[in-house]
Amino acid sequence: MRDRLADISTRYVRTPEAARLLGISPRTLETYRCHGSGPTFRKLGGRVVYATDDLEAWADQSACRSTSDPRYVEARAAGRAETSPRVAAHPSHR
């Protein structure tokens, strides 16, 4: 019962407020969500919500002491889609 009460007391926020808490734009947070590199989210009905604890945990994962810290490279790459090979031009456009 104790765990259930803890779950009920969890605060959930929508994308705009989550982005504000993280100091990034809502669009950036949406991009991270699509690429799977952002914080854990939940889909409640048609709404995306974030637990504030999950936002804090995600931000803590990116904590670095210097630019030579291996996590720095990972943090910079967050949300970047892998580049796909260029599609060859159609023969009629050559």
PDB file of C-alpha atoms in Angstrom:
ATOM      1  CA  MET A   1       0.000   0.000   0.000  1.00  0.00           C
ATOM      2  CA  ARG A   2       2.895   2.343   0.774  1.00  0.00           C
ATOM      3  CA  ASP A   3       4.269   2.116  -2.811  1.00  0.00           C
ATOM      4  CA  ARG A   4       0.837   2.844  -4.207  1.00  0.00           C
ATOM      5  CA  LEU A   5       0.573   6.008  -2.117  1.00  0.00           C
ATOM      6  CA  ALA A   6       4.017   7.082  -3.339  1.00  0.00           C
ATOM      7  CA  ASP A   7       2.860   6.643  -6.962  1.00  0.00           C
ATOM      8  CA  ILE A   8      -0.225   8.748  -6.333  1.00  0.00           C
ATOM      9  CA  SER A   9       1.854  11.581  -4.884  1.00  0.00           C
ATOM     10  CA  THR A  10       4.106  11.693  -7.980  1.00  0.00           C
ATOM     11  CA  ARG A  11       3.754  14.993  -9.798  1.00  0.00           C
ATOM     12  CA  TYR A  12       3.228  14.793 -13.561  1.00  0.00           C
ATOM     13  CA  VAL A  13       3.719  17.678 -15.974  1.00  0.00           C
ATOM     14  CA  ARG A  14       2.924  18.145 -19.645  1.00  0.00           C
ATOM     15  CA  THR A  15       5.576  18.792 -22.309  1.00  0.00           C
ATOM     16  CA  PRO A  16       5.699  22.627 -22.057  1.00  0.00           C
ATOM     17  CA  GLU A  17       6.252  22.599 -18.295  1.00  0.00           C
ATOM     18  CA  ALA A  18       8.710  19.683 -18.487  1.00  0.00           C
ATOM     19  CA  ALA A  19      10.717  21.603 -21.085  1.00  0.00           C
ATOM     20  CA  ARG A  20      10.672  24.719 -18.904  1.00  0.00           C
ATOM     21  CA  LEU A  21      11.922  22.722 -15.903  1.00  0.00           C
ATOM     22  CA  LEU A  22      14.780  21.332 -18.016  1.00  0.00           C
ATOM     23  CA  GLY A  23      15.584  24.680 -19.630  1.00  0.00           C
ATOM     24  CA  ILE A  24      14.998  23.439 -23.193  1.00  0.00           C
ATOM     25  CA  SER A  25      12.311  24.129 -25.760  1.00  0.00           C
ATOM     26  CA  PRO A  26       9.200  21.955 -25.932  1.00  0.00           C
ATOM     27  CA  ARG A  27      10.096  21.118 -29.532  1.00  0.00           C
ATOM     28  CA  THR A  28      13.519  19.847 -28.457  1.00  0.00           C
ATOM     29  CA  LEU A  29      11.884  17.672 -25.799  1.00  0.00           C
ATOM     30  CA  GLU A  30       9.481  16.294 -28.437  1.00  0.00           C
ATOM     31  CA  THR A  31      12.429  15.498 -30.703  1.00  0.00           C
ATOM     32  CA  TYR A  32      14.218  13.702 -27.869  1.00  0.00           C
ATOM     33  CA  ARG A  33      11.030  11.723 -27.230  1.00  0.00           C
ATOM     34  CA  CYS A  34      10.777  10.662 -30.879  1.00  0.00           C
ATOM     35  CA  HIS A  35      14.431   9.590 -30.978  1.00  0.00           C
ATOM     36  CA  GLY A  36      14.240   7.780 -27.644  1.00  0.00           C
ATOM     37  CA  SER A  37      16.967   9.905 -26.080  1.00  0.00           C
ATOM     38  CA  GLY A  38      14.834  11.972 -23.723  1.00  0.00           C
ATOM     39  CA  PRO A  39      13.421  11.393 -20.281  1.00  0.00           C
ATOM     40  CA  THR A  40      10.913   8.634 -19.577  1.00  0.00           C
ATOM     41  CA  PHE A  41       7.383   9.710 -20.395  1.00  0.00           C
ATOM     42  CA  ARG A  42       3.910   8.322 -19.987  1.00  0.00           C
ATOM     43  CA  LYS A  43       0.964   8.443 -22.319  1.00  0.00           C
ATOM     44  CA  LEU A  44      -2.221   9.020 -20.330  1.00  0.00           C
ATOM     45  CA  GLY A  45      -5.130   8.966 -22.710  1.00  0.00           C
ATOM     46  CA  GLY A  46      -3.991  11.207 -25.547  1.00  0.00           C
ATOM     47  CA  ARG A  47      -1.613  13.236 -23.387  1.00  0.00           C
ATOM     48  CA  VAL A  48       2.108  12.892 -22.871  1.00  0.00           C
ATOM     49  CA  VAL A  49       3.197  13.517 -19.295  1.00  0.00           C
ATOM     50  CA  TYR A  50       6.504  13.373 -17.456  1.00  0.00           C
ATOM     51  CA  ALA A  51       7.064  12.545 -13.792  1.00  0.00           C
ATOM     52  CA  THR A  52       9.193  15.279 -12.263  1.00  0.00           C
ATOM     53  CA  ASP A  53      11.386  12.575 -10.679  1.00  0.00           C
ATOM     54  CA  ASP A  54      12.075  11.151 -14.165  1.00  0.00           C
ATOM     55  CA  LEU A  55      13.035  14.602 -15.464  1.00  0.00           C
ATOM     56  CA  GLU A  56      15.511  15.049 -12.626  1.00  0.00           C
ATOM     57  CA  ALA A  57      16.963  11.549 -13.100  1.00  0.00           C
ATOM     58  CA  TRP A  58      17.400  12.131 -16.847  1.00  0.00           C
ATOM     59  CA  ALA A  59      19.137  15.461 -16.260  1.00  0.00           C
ATOM     60  CA  ASP A  60      21.406  13.867 -13.638  1.00  0.00           C
ATOM     61  CA  GLN A  61      22.529  11.246 -16.184  1.00  0.00           C
ATOM     62  CA  SER A  62      24.020  14.051 -18.281  1.00  0.00           C
ATOM     63  CA  ALA A  63      26.040  15.571 -15.447  1.00  0.00           C
ATOM     64  CA  CYS A  64      29.666  16.152 -16.526  1.00  0.00           C
ATOM     65  CA  ARG A  65      32.743  17.573 -14.840  1.00  0.00           C
ATOM     66  CA  SER A  66      34.540  18.567 -18.037  1.00  0.00           C
ATOM     67  CA  THR A  67      34.298  18.412 -21.827  1.00  0.00           C
ATOM     68  CA  SER A  68      36.621  15.386 -21.742  1.00  0.00           C
ATOM     69  CA  ASP A  69      34.095  13.437 -19.651  1.00  0.00           C
ATOM     70  CA  PRO A  70      32.710  10.559 -21.785  1.00  0.00           C
ATOM     71  CA  ARG A  71      29.170  11.532 -20.753  1.00  0.00           C
ATOM     72  CA  TYR A  72      29.722  14.950 -22.334  1.00  0.00           C
ATOM     73  CA  VAL A  73      29.852  13.406 -25.808  1.00  0.00           C
ATOM     74  CA  GLU A  74      26.713  11.380 -25.083  1.00  0.00           C
ATOM     75  CA  ALA A  75      24.896  14.459 -23.765  1.00  0.00           C
ATOM     76  CA  ARG A  76      25.799  16.460 -26.877  1.00  0.00           C
ATOM     77  CA  ALA A  77      24.576  13.654 -29.141  1.00  0.00           C
ATOM     78  CA  ALA A  78      21.208  13.334 -27.380  1.00  0.00           C
ATOM     79  CA  GLY A  79      18.344  13.767 -29.784  1.00  0.00           C
ATOM     80  CA  ARG A  80      20.394  13.698 -32.917  1.00  0.00           C
ATOM     81  CA  ALA A  81      19.034  11.330 -35.498  1.00  0.00           C
ATOM     82  CA  GLU A  82      21.443   9.134 -37.330  1.00  0.00           C
ATOM     83  CA  THR A  83      22.008  10.521 -40.768  1.00  0.00           C
ATOM     84  CA  SER A  84      20.623   8.389 -43.517  1.00  0.00           C
ATOM     85  CA  PRO A  85      22.502   7.880 -46.762  1.00  0.00           C
ATOM     86  CA  ARG A  86      21.639  10.396 -49.439  1.00  0.00           C
ATOM     87  CA  VAL A  87      19.033   9.215 -51.852  1.00  0.00           C
ATOM     88  CA  ALA A  88      20.400   9.022 -55.374  1.00  0.00           C
ATOM     89  CA  ALA A  89      19.013  11.604 -57.730  1.00  0.00           C
ATOM     90  CA  HIS A  90      16.339  10.419 -60.096  1.00  0.00           C
ATOM     91  CA  PRO A  91      17.831   9.626 -63.553  1.00  0.00           C
ATOM     92  CA  SER A  92      15.734  12.339 -65.178  1.00  0.00           C
ATOM     93  CA  HIS A  93      17.293  14.967 -62.894  1.00  0.00           C
ATOM     94  CA  ARG A  94      20.907  14.302 -63.817  1.00  0.00           C
TER      95      ARG A  94
END
